[in-house]
Amino acid sequence: MKKAISILLAAAMGAAALTGCSKSSGSSSSGNTPLVLNEVAHSIFYAPQYAAIELGYFEDEGIDLTLVNGAGADKVMTALISGDAQIGFMGSEASIYVYQEGSQDYAVNFAQLTQRAGNFLVGRQPEDNFKWESLKGKKVLGGRAGGMPQMVFEYILKKHGMDPKTDLSIDQSINFGLTAAAFTSDDADYTVEFEPFATTLESEGSGYVVASLGTESGYVPYTAYCARKSYVEQNPEIIQKFTNAIQKGMDYVNSHSAEEIAKTIQPQFKETPVDKLAVIVGRYKDQDTWKDDTVFEKESFELLENILEEAGELSARVPYEDLVTTQFSEQAAK
């Protein structure tokens, strides 16, 4: 993951040098400020963001938002550094990797969205009394090295006294989003899945959720919003308005039922029946996925660095004060 970001970063910085600084926000025909948000994946896990979109909170803040699915943190970071997006949404480990590469205009995290891992362990059979130690000797479809899903999975295994490299077999060769399909025809015993894939496997009778990585790992700063340092410095009003809209989305999901939230965000997931959406949203609400505010606290950042360090992805500790600002989140929470 770190190597992939290094290569893409070099290409993006080259493109940025040729085209100049980040694209100007300008103004749209509506008079609102156009803003491109590049997200790491389009997932129900990010319900507060979609609630903010569907309830018009960005428009209320004077933002004309364009949402792009980057399909991976490396691609999101590339879009951010090249100026194709003003705001990136992904795991904050990507910003750490870029900082370590020596970039002067690195990504600054200004708002945290999720505080739990959003994936689940799916097995072949229901296991009401699942024990993590039972993964010894088993084959699991995992995530790519250096990505948050895989690092959190390894973090949990180590918590239970297991060595991810020797005590089980983790297949990391399958692309993100394709593991559920592979599980139906693979010989793996378990797979680590985001929603809606975990619930889809259950509804098809092809797998059963046996554990939540979010519950087991504890509070982890899983995803956050970031922008280039120069963009934050030059456009504090836009960053504040964006954070205000996300905070309103947070407030909404934390004060409404899973069924109400499902109906609100359904236009974002047209191929998923609203009752299935409600089940997934309920699963995320039950594990306390979303924060009350968007403040990215120092303790959370240090936990992220601990996870990166244990995964062998951190060459040196990086300063919280450089990579995180809380001024916009604190103002939005007032």
mmCIF file with all atom_site columns, C-alpha atoms in Angstrom, residues 9-201:
data_model
loop_
_atom_site.group_PDB
_atom_site.id
_atom_site.type_symbol
_atom_site.label_atom_id
_atom_site.label_alt_id
_atom_site.label_comp_id
_atom_site.label_asym_id
_atom_site.label_entity_id
_atom_site.label_seq_id
_atom_site.pdbx_PDB_ins_code
_atom_site.Cartn_x
_atom_site.Cartn_y
_atom_site.Cartn_z
_atom_site.occupancy
_atom_site.B_iso_or_equiv
_atom_site.pdbx_formal_charge
_atom_site.auth_seq_id
_atom_site.auth_comp_id
_atom_site.auth_asym_id
_atom_site.auth_atom_id
_atom_site.pdbx_PDB_model_num
ATOM 1   C CA . LEU A 1 9   ? 2.090   10.397  -5.481  1.00 0.00 ? 9   LEU A CA 1
ATOM 2   C CA . ALA A 1 10  ? 5.110   10.981  -7.717  1.00 0.00 ? 10  ALA A CA 1
ATOM 3   C CA . ALA A 1 11  ? 2.873   10.900  -10.793 1.00 0.00 ? 11  ALA A CA 1
ATOM 4   C CA . ALA A 1 12  ? 0.293   13.178  -9.197  1.00 0.00 ? 12  ALA A CA 1
ATOM 5   C CA . MET A 1 13  ? 2.875   15.731  -8.073  1.00 0.00 ? 13  MET A CA 1
ATOM 6   C CA . GLY A 1 14  ? 4.264   15.773  -11.590 1.00 0.00 ? 14  GLY A CA 1
ATOM 7   C CA . ALA A 1 15  ? 0.810   16.458  -12.984 1.00 0.00 ? 15  ALA A CA 1
ATOM 8   C CA . ALA A 1 16  ? 0.216   19.149  -10.377 1.00 0.00 ? 16  ALA A CA 1
ATOM 9   C CA . ALA A 1 17  ? 3.493   20.835  -11.341 1.00 0.00 ? 17  ALA A CA 1
ATOM 10  C CA . LEU A 1 18  ? 2.376   20.968  -14.975 1.00 0.00 ? 18  LEU A CA 1
ATOM 11  C CA . THR A 1 19  ? -1.134  22.195  -14.292 1.00 0.00 ? 19  THR A CA 1
ATOM 12  C CA . GLY A 1 20  ? -0.458  24.511  -11.364 1.00 0.00 ? 20  GLY A CA 1
ATOM 13  C CA . CYS A 1 21  ? -2.139  24.526  -7.948  1.00 0.00 ? 21  CYS A CA 1
ATOM 14  C CA . SER A 1 22  ? -5.433  22.928  -6.986  1.00 0.00 ? 22  SER A CA 1
ATOM 15  C CA . LYS A 1 23  ? -8.312  23.812  -9.248  1.00 0.00 ? 23  LYS A CA 1
ATOM 16  C CA . SER A 1 24  ? -10.114 26.934  -8.240  1.00 0.00 ? 24  SER A CA 1
ATOM 17  C CA . SER A 1 25  ? -13.450 26.366  -6.601  1.00 0.00 ? 25  SER A CA 1
ATOM 18  C CA . GLY A 1 26  ? -15.101 29.141  -8.594  1.00 0.00 ? 26  GLY A CA 1
ATOM 19  C CA . SER A 1 27  ? -18.889 29.241  -8.501  1.00 0.00 ? 27  SER A CA 1
ATOM 20  C CA . SER A 1 28  ? -21.661 27.167  -10.037 1.00 0.00 ? 28  SER A CA 1
ATOM 21  C CA . SER A 1 29  ? -24.758 28.362  -11.853 1.00 0.00 ? 29  SER A CA 1
ATOM 22  C CA . SER A 1 30  ? -26.616 28.093  -8.536  1.00 0.00 ? 30  SER A CA 1
ATOM 23  C CA . GLY A 1 31  ? -24.178 30.524  -6.929  1.00 0.00 ? 31  GLY A CA 1
ATOM 24  C CA . ASN A 1 32  ? -22.840 27.792  -4.662  1.00 0.00 ? 32  ASN A CA 1
ATOM 25  C CA . THR A 1 33  ? -19.177 26.818  -4.495  1.00 0.00 ? 33  THR A CA 1
ATOM 26  C CA . PRO A 1 34  ? -18.365 23.701  -6.558  1.00 0.00 ? 34  PRO A CA 1
ATOM 27  C CA . LEU A 1 35  ? -16.465 21.106  -4.548  1.00 0.00 ? 35  LEU A CA 1
ATOM 28  C CA . VAL A 1 36  ? -15.242 17.641  -5.544  1.00 0.00 ? 36  VAL A CA 1
ATOM 29  C CA . LEU A 1 37  ? -15.211 14.999  -2.812  1.00 0.00 ? 37  LEU A CA 1
ATOM 30  C CA . ASN A 1 38  ? -13.373 11.794  -3.712  1.00 0.00 ? 38  ASN A CA 1
ATOM 31  C CA . GLU A 1 39  ? -14.374 8.899   -1.443  1.00 0.00 ? 39  GLU A CA 1
ATOM 32  C CA . VAL A 1 40  ? -12.464 5.666   -0.887  1.00 0.00 ? 40  VAL A CA 1
ATOM 33  C CA . ALA A 1 41  ? -15.581 3.550   -1.499  1.00 0.00 ? 41  ALA A CA 1
ATOM 34  C CA . HIS A 1 42  ? -19.341 4.010   -1.783  1.00 0.00 ? 42  HIS A CA 1
ATOM 35  C CA . SER A 1 43  ? -20.536 2.218   1.331   1.00 0.00 ? 43  SER A CA 1
ATOM 36  C CA . ILE A 1 44  ? -23.444 2.321   3.774   1.00 0.00 ? 44  ILE A CA 1
ATOM 37  C CA . PHE A 1 45  ? -20.677 2.529   6.378   1.00 0.00 ? 45  PHE A CA 1
ATOM 38  C CA . TYR A 1 46  ? -20.556 6.245   5.535   1.00 0.00 ? 46  TYR A CA 1
ATOM 39  C CA . ALA A 1 47  ? -24.265 6.901   6.124   1.00 0.00 ? 47  ALA A CA 1
ATOM 40  C CA . PRO A 1 48  ? -23.822 10.349  7.767   1.00 0.00 ? 48  PRO A CA 1
ATOM 41  C CA . GLN A 1 49  ? -22.210 11.648  4.575   1.00 0.00 ? 49  GLN A CA 1
ATOM 42  C CA . TYR A 1 50  ? -25.061 10.413  2.389   1.00 0.00 ? 50  TYR A CA 1
ATOM 43  C CA . ALA A 1 51  ? -27.643 11.739  4.819   1.00 0.00 ? 51  ALA A CA 1
ATOM 44  C CA . ALA A 1 52  ? -25.974 15.144  4.545   1.00 0.00 ? 52  ALA A CA 1
ATOM 45  C CA . ILE A 1 53  ? -26.172 14.923  0.752   1.00 0.00 ? 53  ILE A CA 1
ATOM 46  C CA . GLU A 1 54  ? -29.785 13.746  0.557   1.00 0.00 ? 54  GLU A CA 1
ATOM 47  C CA . LEU A 1 55  ? -31.060 16.173  3.201   1.00 0.00 ? 55  LEU A CA 1
ATOM 48  C CA . GLY A 1 56  ? -29.489 19.141  1.424   1.00 0.00 ? 56  GLY A CA 1
ATOM 49  C CA . TYR A 1 57  ? -27.039 20.073  4.155   1.00 0.00 ? 57  TYR A CA 1
ATOM 50  C CA . PHE A 1 58  ? -24.266 20.881  1.671   1.00 0.00 ? 58  PHE A CA 1
ATOM 51  C CA . GLU A 1 59  ? -26.558 23.149  -0.328  1.00 0.00 ? 59  GLU A CA 1
ATOM 52  C CA . ASP A 1 60  ? -27.570 24.839  2.915   1.00 0.00 ? 60  ASP A CA 1
ATOM 53  C CA . GLU A 1 61  ? -23.885 25.609  3.468   1.00 0.00 ? 61  GLU A CA 1
ATOM 54  C CA . GLY A 1 62  ? -23.488 27.009  -0.048  1.00 0.00 ? 62  GLY A CA 1
ATOM 55  C CA . ILE A 1 63  ? -21.648 24.002  -1.473  1.00 0.00 ? 63  ILE A CA 1
ATOM 56  C CA . ASP A 1 64  ? -22.349 22.366  -4.833  1.00 0.00 ? 64  ASP A CA 1
ATOM 57  C CA . LEU A 1 65  ? -20.895 18.928  -4.074  1.00 0.00 ? 65  LEU A CA 1
ATOM 58  C CA . THR A 1 66  ? -19.703 16.416  -6.675  1.00 0.00 ? 66  THR A CA 1
ATOM 59  C CA . LEU A 1 67  ? -19.113 12.954  -5.205  1.00 0.00 ? 67  LEU A CA 1
ATOM 60  C CA . VAL A 1 68  ? -16.599 10.640  -6.899  1.00 0.00 ? 68  VAL A CA 1
ATOM 61  C CA . ASN A 1 69  ? -15.913 7.029   -5.933  1.00 0.00 ? 69  ASN A CA 1
ATOM 62  C CA . GLY A 1 70  ? -12.134 6.703   -5.972  1.00 0.00 ? 70  GLY A CA 1
ATOM 63  C CA . ALA A 1 71  ? -12.233 2.931   -5.320  1.00 0.00 ? 71  ALA A CA 1
ATOM 64  C CA . GLY A 1 72  ? -9.183  2.857   -3.082  1.00 0.00 ? 72  GLY A CA 1
ATOM 65  C CA . ALA A 1 73  ? -7.159  5.163   -0.830  1.00 0.00 ? 73  ALA A CA 1
ATOM 66  C CA . ASP A 1 74  ? -4.248  5.310   -3.279  1.00 0.00 ? 74  ASP A CA 1
ATOM 67  C CA . LYS A 1 75  ? -6.502  6.639   -6.028  1.00 0.00 ? 75  LYS A CA 1
ATOM 68  C CA . VAL A 1 76  ? -8.212  9.105   -3.682  1.00 0.00 ? 76  VAL A CA 1
ATOM 69  C CA . MET A 1 77  ? -4.860  10.494  -2.577  1.00 0.00 ? 77  MET A CA 1
ATOM 70  C CA . THR A 1 78  ? -3.708  10.782  -6.182  1.00 0.00 ? 78  THR A CA 1
ATOM 71  C CA . ALA A 1 79  ? -6.845  12.791  -7.062  1.00 0.00 ? 79  ALA A CA 1
ATOM 72  C CA . LEU A 1 80  ? -6.262  15.020  -4.047  1.00 0.00 ? 80  LEU A CA 1
ATOM 73  C CA . ILE A 1 81  ? -2.587  15.716  -4.730  1.00 0.00 ? 81  ILE A CA 1
ATOM 74  C CA . SER A 1 82  ? -3.180  16.317  -8.452  1.00 0.00 ? 82  SER A CA 1
ATOM 75  C CA . GLY A 1 83  ? -6.010  18.778  -7.731  1.00 0.00 ? 83  GLY A CA 1
ATOM 76  C CA . ASP A 1 84  ? -8.750  16.685  -9.350  1.00 0.00 ? 84  ASP A CA 1
ATOM 77  C CA . ALA A 1 85  ? -10.484 16.680  -5.942  1.00 0.00 ? 85  ALA A CA 1
ATOM 78  C CA . GLN A 1 86  ? -10.446 19.320  -3.230  1.00 0.00 ? 86  GLN A CA 1
ATOM 79  C CA . ILE A 1 87  ? -11.369 16.911  -0.420  1.00 0.00 ? 87  ILE A CA 1
ATOM 80  C CA . GLY A 1 88  ? -10.441 13.266  0.047   1.00 0.00 ? 88  GLY A CA 1
ATOM 81  C CA . PHE A 1 89  ? -12.221 10.749  2.256   1.00 0.00 ? 89  PHE A CA 1
ATOM 82  C CA . MET A 1 90  ? -10.267 7.654   3.263   1.00 0.00 ? 90  MET A CA 1
ATOM 83  C CA . GLY A 1 91  ? -8.281  6.025   6.033   1.00 0.00 ? 91  GLY A CA 1
ATOM 84  C CA . SER A 1 92  ? -5.831  8.521   7.543   1.00 0.00 ? 92  SER A CA 1
ATOM 85  C CA . GLU A 1 93  ? -2.944  6.097   7.081   1.00 0.00 ? 93  GLU A CA 1
ATOM 86  C CA . ALA A 1 94  ? -2.733  7.394   3.493   1.00 0.00 ? 94  ALA A CA 1
ATOM 87  C CA . SER A 1 95  ? -1.951  10.902  4.736   1.00 0.00 ? 95  SER A CA 1
ATOM 88  C CA . ILE A 1 96  ? 0.783   9.497   6.948   1.00 0.00 ? 96  ILE A CA 1
ATOM 89  C CA . TYR A 1 97  ? 2.373   7.671   4.002   1.00 0.00 ? 97  TYR A CA 1
ATOM 90  C CA . VAL A 1 98  ? 2.396   10.877  1.932   1.00 0.00 ? 98  VAL A CA 1
ATOM 91  C CA . TYR A 1 99  ? 3.904   12.874  4.808   1.00 0.00 ? 99  TYR A CA 1
ATOM 92  C CA . GLN A 1 100 ? 6.652   10.279  5.191   1.00 0.00 ? 100 GLN A CA 1
ATOM 93  C CA . GLU A 1 101 ? 7.508   10.704  1.510   1.00 0.00 ? 101 GLU A CA 1
ATOM 94  C CA . GLY A 1 102 ? 8.543   14.260  2.292   1.00 0.00 ? 102 GLY A CA 1
ATOM 95  C CA . SER A 1 103 ? 5.733   16.124  0.543   1.00 0.00 ? 103 SER A CA 1
ATOM 96  C CA . GLN A 1 104 ? 5.570   19.787  1.546   1.00 0.00 ? 104 GLN A CA 1
ATOM 97  C CA . ASP A 1 105 ? 1.918   20.113  0.534   1.00 0.00 ? 105 ASP A CA 1
ATOM 98  C CA . TYR A 1 106 ? 0.709   17.011  2.364   1.00 0.00 ? 106 TYR A CA 1
ATOM 99  C CA . ALA A 1 107 ? -2.852  16.049  3.245   1.00 0.00 ? 107 ALA A CA 1
ATOM 100 C CA . VAL A 1 108 ? -4.251  17.467  6.476   1.00 0.00 ? 108 VAL A CA 1
ATOM 101 C CA . ASN A 1 109 ? -7.088  15.620  8.226   1.00 0.00 ? 109 ASN A CA 1
ATOM 102 C CA . PHE A 1 110 ? -9.774  18.024  9.407   1.00 0.00 ? 110 PHE A CA 1
ATOM 103 C CA . ALA A 1 111 ? -12.780 15.824  10.276  1.00 0.00 ? 111 ALA A CA 1
ATOM 104 C CA . GLN A 1 112 ? -13.210 12.218  11.389  1.00 0.00 ? 112 GLN A CA 1
ATOM 105 C CA . LEU A 1 113 ? -16.344 10.278  10.411  1.00 0.00 ? 113 LEU A CA 1
ATOM 106 C CA . THR A 1 114 ? -16.135 6.685   11.661  1.00 0.00 ? 114 THR A CA 1
ATOM 107 C CA . GLN A 1 115 ? -14.707 5.455   14.957  1.00 0.00 ? 115 GLN A CA 1
ATOM 108 C CA . ARG A 1 116 ? -14.995 1.717   14.400  1.00 0.00 ? 116 ARG A CA 1
ATOM 109 C CA . ALA A 1 117 ? -13.864 -0.675  11.703  1.00 0.00 ? 117 ALA A CA 1
ATOM 110 C CA . GLY A 1 118 ? -16.692 -1.252  9.239   1.00 0.00 ? 118 GLY A CA 1
ATOM 111 C CA . ASN A 1 119 ? -16.003 -4.824  8.206   1.00 0.00 ? 119 ASN A CA 1
ATOM 112 C CA . PHE A 1 120 ? -17.188 -8.190  9.446   1.00 0.00 ? 120 PHE A CA 1
ATOM 113 C CA . LEU A 1 121 ? -15.812 -11.698 9.548   1.00 0.00 ? 121 LEU A CA 1
ATOM 114 C CA . VAL A 1 122 ? -17.999 -14.045 7.507   1.00 0.00 ? 122 VAL A CA 1
ATOM 115 C CA . GLY A 1 123 ? -17.776 -17.830 7.862   1.00 0.00 ? 123 GLY A CA 1
ATOM 116 C CA . ARG A 1 124 ? -19.303 -20.839 6.156   1.00 0.00 ? 124 ARG A CA 1
ATOM 117 C CA . GLN A 1 125 ? -21.572 -21.700 9.076   1.00 0.00 ? 125 GLN A CA 1
ATOM 118 C CA . PRO A 1 126 ? -23.309 -19.750 11.865  1.00 0.00 ? 126 PRO A CA 1
ATOM 119 C CA . GLU A 1 127 ? -21.112 -19.555 14.975  1.00 0.00 ? 127 GLU A CA 1
ATOM 120 C CA . ASP A 1 128 ? -22.963 -18.109 17.949  1.00 0.00 ? 128 ASP A CA 1
ATOM 121 C CA . ASN A 1 129 ? -19.944 -18.527 20.218  1.00 0.00 ? 129 ASN A CA 1
ATOM 122 C CA . PHE A 1 130 ? -17.191 -17.619 17.771  1.00 0.00 ? 130 PHE A CA 1
ATOM 123 C CA . LYS A 1 131 ? -13.673 -17.369 19.186  1.00 0.00 ? 131 LYS A CA 1
ATOM 124 C CA . TRP A 1 132 ? -10.940 -15.569 17.272  1.00 0.00 ? 132 TRP A CA 1
ATOM 125 C CA . GLU A 1 133 ? -8.523  -18.304 18.281  1.00 0.00 ? 133 GLU A CA 1
ATOM 126 C CA . SER A 1 134 ? -10.517 -20.715 16.107  1.00 0.00 ? 134 SER A CA 1
ATOM 127 C CA . LEU A 1 135 ? -8.955  -19.024 13.038  1.00 0.00 ? 135 LEU A CA 1
ATOM 128 C CA . LYS A 1 136 ? -5.718  -20.900 13.664  1.00 0.00 ? 136 LYS A CA 1
ATOM 129 C CA . GLY A 1 137 ? -4.910  -23.105 10.707  1.00 0.00 ? 137 GLY A CA 1
ATOM 130 C CA . LYS A 1 138 ? -7.737  -21.602 8.628   1.00 0.00 ? 138 LYS A CA 1
ATOM 131 C CA . LYS A 1 139 ? -7.730  -19.751 5.305   1.00 0.00 ? 139 LYS A CA 1
ATOM 132 C CA . VAL A 1 140 ? -9.170  -16.225 5.265   1.00 0.00 ? 140 VAL A CA 1
ATOM 133 C CA . LEU A 1 141 ? -9.766  -13.835 2.356   1.00 0.00 ? 141 LEU A CA 1
ATOM 134 C CA . GLY A 1 142 ? -8.273  -10.574 3.610   1.00 0.00 ? 142 GLY A CA 1
ATOM 135 C CA . GLY A 1 143 ? -7.371  -7.095  2.409   1.00 0.00 ? 143 GLY A CA 1
ATOM 136 C CA . ARG A 1 144 ? -4.287  -5.576  0.836   1.00 0.00 ? 144 ARG A CA 1
ATOM 137 C CA . ALA A 1 145 ? -1.169  -4.914  2.875   1.00 0.00 ? 145 ALA A CA 1
ATOM 138 C CA . GLY A 1 146 ? -1.021  -1.426  4.377   1.00 0.00 ? 146 GLY A CA 1
ATOM 139 C CA . GLY A 1 147 ? -4.770  -0.800  4.117   1.00 0.00 ? 147 GLY A CA 1
ATOM 140 C CA . MET A 1 148 ? -6.876  -0.235  7.220   1.00 0.00 ? 148 MET A CA 1
ATOM 141 C CA . PRO A 1 149 ? -9.097  -3.352  6.789   1.00 0.00 ? 149 PRO A CA 1
ATOM 142 C CA . GLN A 1 150 ? -6.097  -5.670  6.741   1.00 0.00 ? 150 GLN A CA 1
ATOM 143 C CA . MET A 1 151 ? -4.163  -3.831  9.450   1.00 0.00 ? 151 MET A CA 1
ATOM 144 C CA . VAL A 1 152 ? -7.109  -3.838  11.845  1.00 0.00 ? 152 VAL A CA 1
ATOM 145 C CA . PHE A 1 153 ? -7.647  -7.550  11.159  1.00 0.00 ? 153 PHE A CA 1
ATOM 146 C CA . GLU A 1 154 ? -3.995  -8.254  11.992  1.00 0.00 ? 154 GLU A CA 1
ATOM 147 C CA . TYR A 1 155 ? -4.254  -6.011  15.072  1.00 0.00 ? 155 TYR A CA 1
ATOM 148 C CA . ILE A 1 156 ? -7.152  -8.148  16.344  1.00 0.00 ? 156 ILE A CA 1
ATOM 149 C CA . LEU A 1 157 ? -5.316  -11.399 15.650  1.00 0.00 ? 157 LEU A CA 1
ATOM 150 C CA . LYS A 1 158 ? -2.327  -10.193 17.643  1.00 0.00 ? 158 LYS A CA 1
ATOM 151 C CA . LYS A 1 159 ? -4.614  -9.174  20.496  1.00 0.00 ? 159 LYS A CA 1
ATOM 152 C CA . HIS A 1 160 ? -5.630  -12.829 20.662  1.00 0.00 ? 160 HIS A CA 1
ATOM 153 C CA . GLY A 1 161 ? -2.075  -14.104 20.636  1.00 0.00 ? 161 GLY A CA 1
ATOM 154 C CA . MET A 1 162 ? -1.909  -15.103 16.981  1.00 0.00 ? 162 MET A CA 1
ATOM 155 C CA . ASP A 1 163 ? 0.750   -14.424 14.377  1.00 0.00 ? 163 ASP A CA 1
ATOM 156 C CA . PRO A 1 164 ? -0.980  -13.325 11.115  1.00 0.00 ? 164 PRO A CA 1
ATOM 157 C CA . LYS A 1 165 ? 1.894   -14.734 9.072   1.00 0.00 ? 165 LYS A CA 1
ATOM 158 C CA . THR A 1 166 ? 2.207   -18.200 10.607  1.00 0.00 ? 166 THR A CA 1
ATOM 159 C CA . ASP A 1 167 ? -0.950  -19.147 12.511  1.00 0.00 ? 167 ASP A CA 1
ATOM 160 C CA . LEU A 1 168 ? -3.341  -18.888 9.553   1.00 0.00 ? 168 LEU A CA 1
ATOM 161 C CA . SER A 1 169 ? -3.352  -18.310 5.798   1.00 0.00 ? 169 SER A CA 1
ATOM 162 C CA . ILE A 1 170 ? -4.546  -14.871 4.652   1.00 0.00 ? 170 ILE A CA 1
ATOM 163 C CA . ASP A 1 171 ? -5.170  -14.512 0.925   1.00 0.00 ? 171 ASP A CA 1
ATOM 164 C CA . GLN A 1 172 ? -4.505  -10.880 -0.052  1.00 0.00 ? 172 GLN A CA 1
ATOM 165 C CA . SER A 1 173 ? -4.527  -11.410 -3.820  1.00 0.00 ? 173 SER A CA 1
ATOM 166 C CA . ILE A 1 174 ? -8.170  -10.503 -4.455  1.00 0.00 ? 174 ILE A CA 1
ATOM 167 C CA . ASN A 1 175 ? -9.145  -6.912  -5.238  1.00 0.00 ? 175 ASN A CA 1
ATOM 168 C CA . PHE A 1 176 ? -11.303 -4.906  -2.861  1.00 0.00 ? 176 PHE A CA 1
ATOM 169 C CA . GLY A 1 177 ? -14.996 -5.528  -3.465  1.00 0.00 ? 177 GLY A CA 1
ATOM 170 C CA . LEU A 1 178 ? -14.445 -8.884  -5.148  1.00 0.00 ? 178 LEU A CA 1
ATOM 171 C CA . THR A 1 179 ? -13.763 -11.055 -2.101  1.00 0.00 ? 179 THR A CA 1
ATOM 172 C CA . ALA A 1 180 ? -17.441 -11.839 -1.457  1.00 0.00 ? 180 ALA A CA 1
ATOM 173 C CA . ALA A 1 181 ? -17.889 -13.194 -4.968  1.00 0.00 ? 181 ALA A CA 1
ATOM 174 C CA . ALA A 1 182 ? -14.652 -15.134 -4.654  1.00 0.00 ? 182 ALA A CA 1
ATOM 175 C CA . PHE A 1 183 ? -15.775 -16.610 -1.328  1.00 0.00 ? 183 PHE A CA 1
ATOM 176 C CA . THR A 1 184 ? -18.720 -18.342 -2.975  1.00 0.00 ? 184 THR A CA 1
ATOM 177 C CA . SER A 1 185 ? -16.399 -20.392 -5.179  1.00 0.00 ? 185 SER A CA 1
ATOM 178 C CA . ASP A 1 186 ? -13.174 -20.345 -3.139  1.00 0.00 ? 186 ASP A CA 1
ATOM 179 C CA . ASP A 1 187 ? -11.964 -22.871 -0.598  1.00 0.00 ? 187 ASP A CA 1
ATOM 180 C CA . ALA A 1 188 ? -11.456 -20.208 2.085   1.00 0.00 ? 188 ALA A CA 1
ATOM 181 C CA . ASP A 1 189 ? -12.968 -20.821 5.514   1.00 0.00 ? 189 ASP A CA 1
ATOM 182 C CA . TYR A 1 190 ? -13.687 -17.137 6.199   1.00 0.00 ? 190 TYR A CA 1
ATOM 183 C CA . THR A 1 191 ? -13.717 -13.777 4.456   1.00 0.00 ? 191 THR A CA 1
ATOM 184 C CA . VAL A 1 192 ? -13.479 -10.216 5.790   1.00 0.00 ? 192 VAL A CA 1
ATOM 185 C CA . GLU A 1 193 ? -16.297 -8.149  4.254   1.00 0.00 ? 193 GLU A CA 1
ATOM 186 C CA . PHE A 1 194 ? -17.766 -4.661  4.263   1.00 0.00 ? 194 PHE A CA 1
ATOM 187 C CA . GLU A 1 195 ? -21.451 -4.079  3.808   1.00 0.00 ? 195 GLU A CA 1
ATOM 188 C CA . PRO A 1 196 ? -23.519 -4.711  1.802   1.00 0.00 ? 196 PRO A CA 1
ATOM 189 C CA . PHE A 1 197 ? -21.413 -7.758  0.870   1.00 0.00 ? 197 PHE A CA 1
ATOM 190 C CA . ALA A 1 198 ? -21.616 -9.381  4.319   1.00 0.00 ? 198 ALA A CA 1
ATOM 191 C CA . THR A 1 199 ? -25.416 -9.162  4.410   1.00 0.00 ? 199 THR A CA 1
ATOM 192 C CA . THR A 1 200 ? -25.638 -10.270 0.752   1.00 0.00 ? 200 THR A CA 1
ATOM 193 C CA . LEU A 1 201 ? -23.689 -13.438 1.531   1.00 0.00 ? 201 LEU A CA 1
#
